[in-house]
Amino acid sequence: FTMSSLTSKFSDAETGVFWDLDDCPIPNDLSLASIYDNIKLALKNRDYTGRVSIVAYSSGREQINEEEFESANIKLIQP
């Protein structure tokens, strides 16, 4: 297979993104909604058009507003 044939084969597959908030915290200048949109756009620019699901994980060391994640279509997992 060439890379382009693999891309087209999986272009409409669901893509899961796992985000470790402890190692990669939310940048101060971005909203969660804009991060979600940026990830979708980056995948679309690579011809991936399937559903995107994002799951963020945090060990709970910082206070995180779960409702903000839900409104941005990002699932939050905390212990």
Coordinates of N, CA, C and O in Angstrom, one line a residue:
F1 N 0.8 -1.2 0.0 CA 0.0 0.0 0.0 C 0.9 1.2 0.0 O 1.9 1.3 0.7
T2 N 0.4 2.2 -0.7 CA 1.1 3.5 -0.6 C 0.4 4.3 0.5 O -0.7 4.0 0.9
M3 N 1.0 5.4 0.9 CA 0.4 6.2 2.0 C -0.9 6.8 1.6 O -1.9 6.8 2.3
S4 N -1.0 7.2 0.3 CA -2.3 7.8 -0.1 C -3.4 6.8 -0.2 O -4.6 7.1 0.1
S5 N -3.1 5.5 -0.5 CA -4.1 4.5 -0.5 C -4.6 4.1 0.9 O -5.7 3.8 1.1
L6 N -3.7 4.2 1.8 CA -4.0 3.9 3.2 C -4.9 5.0 3.7 O -5.9 4.8 4.4
T7 N -4.5 6.3 3.4 CA -5.3 7.4 3.8 C -6.7 7.3 3.3 O -7.7 7.5 4.1
S8 N -6.9 7.0 2.0 CA -8.2 7.0 1.5 C -9.0 5.8 2.1 O -10.2 5.9 2.3
K9 N -8.3 4.7 2.4 CA -9.0 3.5 3.0 C -9.6 3.9 4.3 O -10.6 3.4 4.7
F10 N -8.9 4.7 5.1 CA -9.3 5.0 6.4 C -9.9 6.4 6.6 O -10.1 6.9 7.7
S11 N -10.0 7.2 5.5 CA -10.4 8.6 5.6 C -11.7 8.9 6.3 O -11.9 9.9 6.8
D12 N -12.7 7.9 6.2 CA -13.9 8.2 6.9 C -14.1 7.4 8.2 O -15.2 7.3 8.8
A13 N -13.0 6.8 8.7 CA -13.0 6.0 10.0 C -13.1 7.0 11.1 O -12.6 8.2 11.0
E14 N -13.6 6.6 12.2 CA -13.6 7.4 13.4 C -12.2 7.5 14.0 O -11.4 6.5 14.0
T15 N -11.8 8.7 14.4 CA -10.5 8.9 14.9 C -10.6 9.3 16.4 O -11.4 10.2 16.8
G16 N -9.9 8.6 17.3 CA -9.9 8.9 18.7 C -8.6 9.7 19.1 O -7.5 9.3 18.7
V17 N -8.7 10.7 19.8 CA -7.6 11.5 20.3 C -7.6 11.4 21.8 O -8.6 11.7 22.5
F18 N -6.4 11.0 22.4 CA -6.3 10.9 23.8 C -5.3 12.0 24.3 O -4.2 12.1 23.8
W19 N -5.8 12.9 25.2 CA -5.1 14.1 25.6 C -4.7 14.0 27.0 O -5.6 14.0 27.9
D20 N -3.4 14.0 27.4 CA -2.9 14.0 28.7 C -2.8 15.4 29.2 O -1.8 16.1 28.8
L21 N -3.7 15.9 30.0 CA -3.7 17.3 30.4 C -2.6 17.6 31.4 O -2.2 18.7 31.6
D22 N -2.0 16.5 32.1 CA -0.9 16.8 33.0 C 0.4 17.1 32.3 O 1.1 17.9 32.7
D23 N 0.6 16.4 31.1 CA 1.8 16.7 30.3 C 1.6 17.7 29.3 O 2.6 18.4 28.9
C24 N 0.4 17.9 28.8 CA 0.0 18.9 27.8 C -1.2 19.7 28.2 O -2.3 19.5 27.8
P25 N -0.9 20.7 29.1 CA -2.1 21.5 29.7 C -2.7 22.3 28.6 O -2.1 22.6 27.5
I26 N -3.9 22.8 28.9 CA -4.6 23.7 28.0 C -3.8 25.0 27.8 O -3.5 25.7 28.8
P27 N -3.5 25.4 26.6 CA -2.8 26.7 26.4 C -3.6 27.8 26.9 O -4.9 27.8 26.7
N28 N -3.0 28.8 27.5 CA -3.8 30.0 28.1 C -4.5 30.8 27.0 O -5.6 31.3 27.3
D29 N -4.0 30.8 25.8 CA -4.7 31.6 24.7 C -5.7 30.9 23.9 O -6.2 31.4 22.9
L30 N -6.0 29.6 24.3 CA -7.0 28.8 23.5 C -8.1 28.4 24.3 O -7.9 28.0 25.5
S31 N -9.3 28.3 23.7 CA -10.5 27.7 24.4 C -10.5 26.2 24.1 O -9.9 25.8 23.1
L32 N -11.3 25.5 24.8 CA -11.4 24.1 24.6 C -12.1 23.9 23.2 O -11.8 23.0 22.5
A33 N -13.1 24.7 22.9 CA -13.8 24.6 21.6 C -12.9 24.8 20.5 O -12.9 24.1 19.5
S34 N -11.9 25.8 20.6 CA -11.0 26.1 19.5 C -10.0 24.9 19.4 O -9.6 24.6 18.3
I35 N -9.6 24.3 20.5 CA -8.7 23.1 20.4 C -9.4 22.0 19.7 O -8.8 21.4 18.8
Y36 N -10.7 21.7 20.0 CA -11.4 20.7 19.3 C -11.5 21.0 17.8 O -11.2 20.1 17.0
D37 N -11.8 22.3 17.5 CA -11.9 22.7 16.1 C -10.6 22.5 15.4 O -10.5 22.1 14.2
N38 N -9.5 22.9 16.0 CA -8.1 22.8 15.5 C -7.8 21.3 15.2 O -7.1 21.0 14.1
I39 N -8.1 20.4 16.1 CA -7.8 19.0 15.9 C -8.6 18.5 14.7 O -8.0 17.8 13.8
K40 N -9.9 18.8 14.6 CA -10.7 18.4 13.5 C -10.2 18.9 12.2 O -10.1 18.2 11.2
L41 N -9.8 20.2 12.2 CA -9.2 20.8 10.9 C -7.9 20.2 10.5 O -7.7 19.9 9.3
A42 N -7.1 19.9 11.5 CA -5.8 19.2 11.1 C -6.0 17.9 10.5 O -5.4 17.5 9.5
L43 N -7.0 17.1 11.0 CA -7.3 15.8 10.4 C -8.0 16.0 9.1 O -7.6 15.3 8.1
K44 N -8.9 17.0 8.9 CA -9.5 17.2 7.6 C -8.5 17.6 6.6 O -8.5 17.2 5.4
N45 N -7.5 18.4 7.0 CA -6.4 18.8 6.0 C -5.6 17.6 5.6 O -4.9 17.7 4.6
R46 N -5.6 16.5 6.3 CA -5.0 15.2 6.0 C -6.0 14.3 5.3 O -5.7 13.1 5.2
D47 N -7.1 14.8 4.9 CA -8.2 14.0 4.3 C -8.9 13.0 5.2 O -9.4 12.0 4.7
Y48 N -8.9 13.2 6.5 CA -9.6 12.4 7.4 C -10.9 13.1 7.7 O -10.9 14.2 8.3
T49 N -12.0 12.5 7.3 CA -13.3 13.2 7.4 C -14.3 12.5 8.3 O -15.4 12.9 8.5
G50 N -13.9 11.4 9.0 CA -14.7 10.7 9.9 C -15.0 11.4 11.2 O -14.4 12.5 11.5
R51 N -15.8 10.8 12.0 CA -16.1 11.3 13.3 C -14.8 11.4 14.2 O -14.0 10.5 14.1
V52 N -14.7 12.5 15.0 CA -13.6 12.7 15.9 C -14.1 12.7 17.3 O -15.0 13.4 17.6
S53 N -13.4 11.9 18.1 CA -13.8 11.9 19.6 C -12.5 12.2 20.3 O -11.4 11.6 20.0
I54 N -12.6 13.1 21.3 CA -11.4 13.5 22.1 C -11.7 13.2 23.5 O -12.8 13.5 24.1
V55 N -10.7 12.5 24.2 CA -10.8 12.1 25.6 C -9.6 12.8 26.3 O -8.5 12.5 25.9
A56 N -9.9 13.6 27.3 CA -8.8 14.3 28.0 C -8.7 13.6 29.4 O -9.7 13.2 30.0
Y57 N -7.5 13.4 29.8 CA -7.2 12.7 31.1 C -6.4 13.7 32.0 O -5.5 14.3 31.5
S58 N -6.8 13.7 33.3 CA -6.0 14.5 34.3 C -6.0 13.7 35.6 O -7.0 13.1 36.0
S59 N -4.9 13.8 36.2 CA -4.7 13.1 37.5 C -5.5 13.8 38.6 O -5.6 13.3 39.7
G60 N -6.0 15.0 38.3 CA -6.8 15.7 39.3 C -6.1 16.6 40.2 O -6.6 17.1 41.2
R61 N -4.8 16.9 39.8 CA -4.0 17.8 40.6 C -4.5 19.3 40.5 O -4.3 20.0 41.4
E62 N -5.1 19.6 39.4 CA -5.7 20.9 39.2 C -7.2 20.9 39.1 O -7.8 19.9 38.7
Q63 N -7.8 22.0 39.5 CA -9.3 22.1 39.4 C -9.7 22.3 38.0 O -9.2 23.2 37.3
I64 N -10.5 21.4 37.5 CA -10.9 21.5 36.1 C -12.5 21.5 36.0 O -13.1 20.7 36.7
N65 N -13.0 22.4 35.2 CA -14.4 22.5 35.0 C -14.9 21.5 34.0 O -14.7 21.7 32.8
E66 N -15.5 20.5 34.5 CA -16.0 19.4 33.6 C -17.0 19.9 32.6 O -17.0 19.4 31.4
E67 N -17.8 20.8 33.0 CA -18.9 21.4 32.1 C -18.3 22.0 30.8 O -18.8 21.9 29.7
E68 N -17.1 22.7 31.0 CA -16.5 23.3 29.9 C -16.0 22.3 28.8 O -16.1 22.5 27.6
F69 N -15.5 21.1 29.3 CA -15.1 20.1 28.4 C -16.3 19.5 27.7 O -16.3 19.3 26.5
E70 N -17.4 19.2 28.5 CA -18.6 18.7 27.8 C -19.2 19.6 26.8 O -19.6 19.1 25.7
S71 N -19.2 20.9 27.0 CA -19.7 21.9 26.0 C -18.8 21.9 24.8 O -19.3 22.3 23.7
A72 N -17.5 21.5 24.9 CA -16.6 21.5 23.8 C -16.6 20.2 23.1 O -15.7 19.9 22.2
N73 N -17.4 19.2 23.5 CA -17.4 17.8 23.0 C -16.2 17.1 23.3 O -15.7 16.2 22.5
I74 N -15.6 17.4 24.4 CA -14.4 16.6 24.9 C -14.8 15.9 26.2 O -15.2 16.5 27.1
K75 N -14.5 14.6 26.2 CA -14.8 13.8 27.4 C -13.6 14.0 28.4 O -12.5 13.8 28.0
L76 N -13.9 14.2 29.6 CA -12.9 14.4 30.6 C -12.9 13.2 31.6 O -14.0 12.8 32.1
I77 N -11.7 12.6 31.8 CA -11.6 11.5 32.8 C -10.7 12.0 33.9 O -9.5 12.4 33.6
Q78 N -11.2 11.9 35.1 CA -10.4 12.2 36.3 C -10.6 11.1 37.3 O -11.7 10.6 37.4
P79 N -9.6 10.7 38.1 CA -9.8 9.7 39.1 C -10.7 10.2 40.2 O -10.9 11.3 40.4

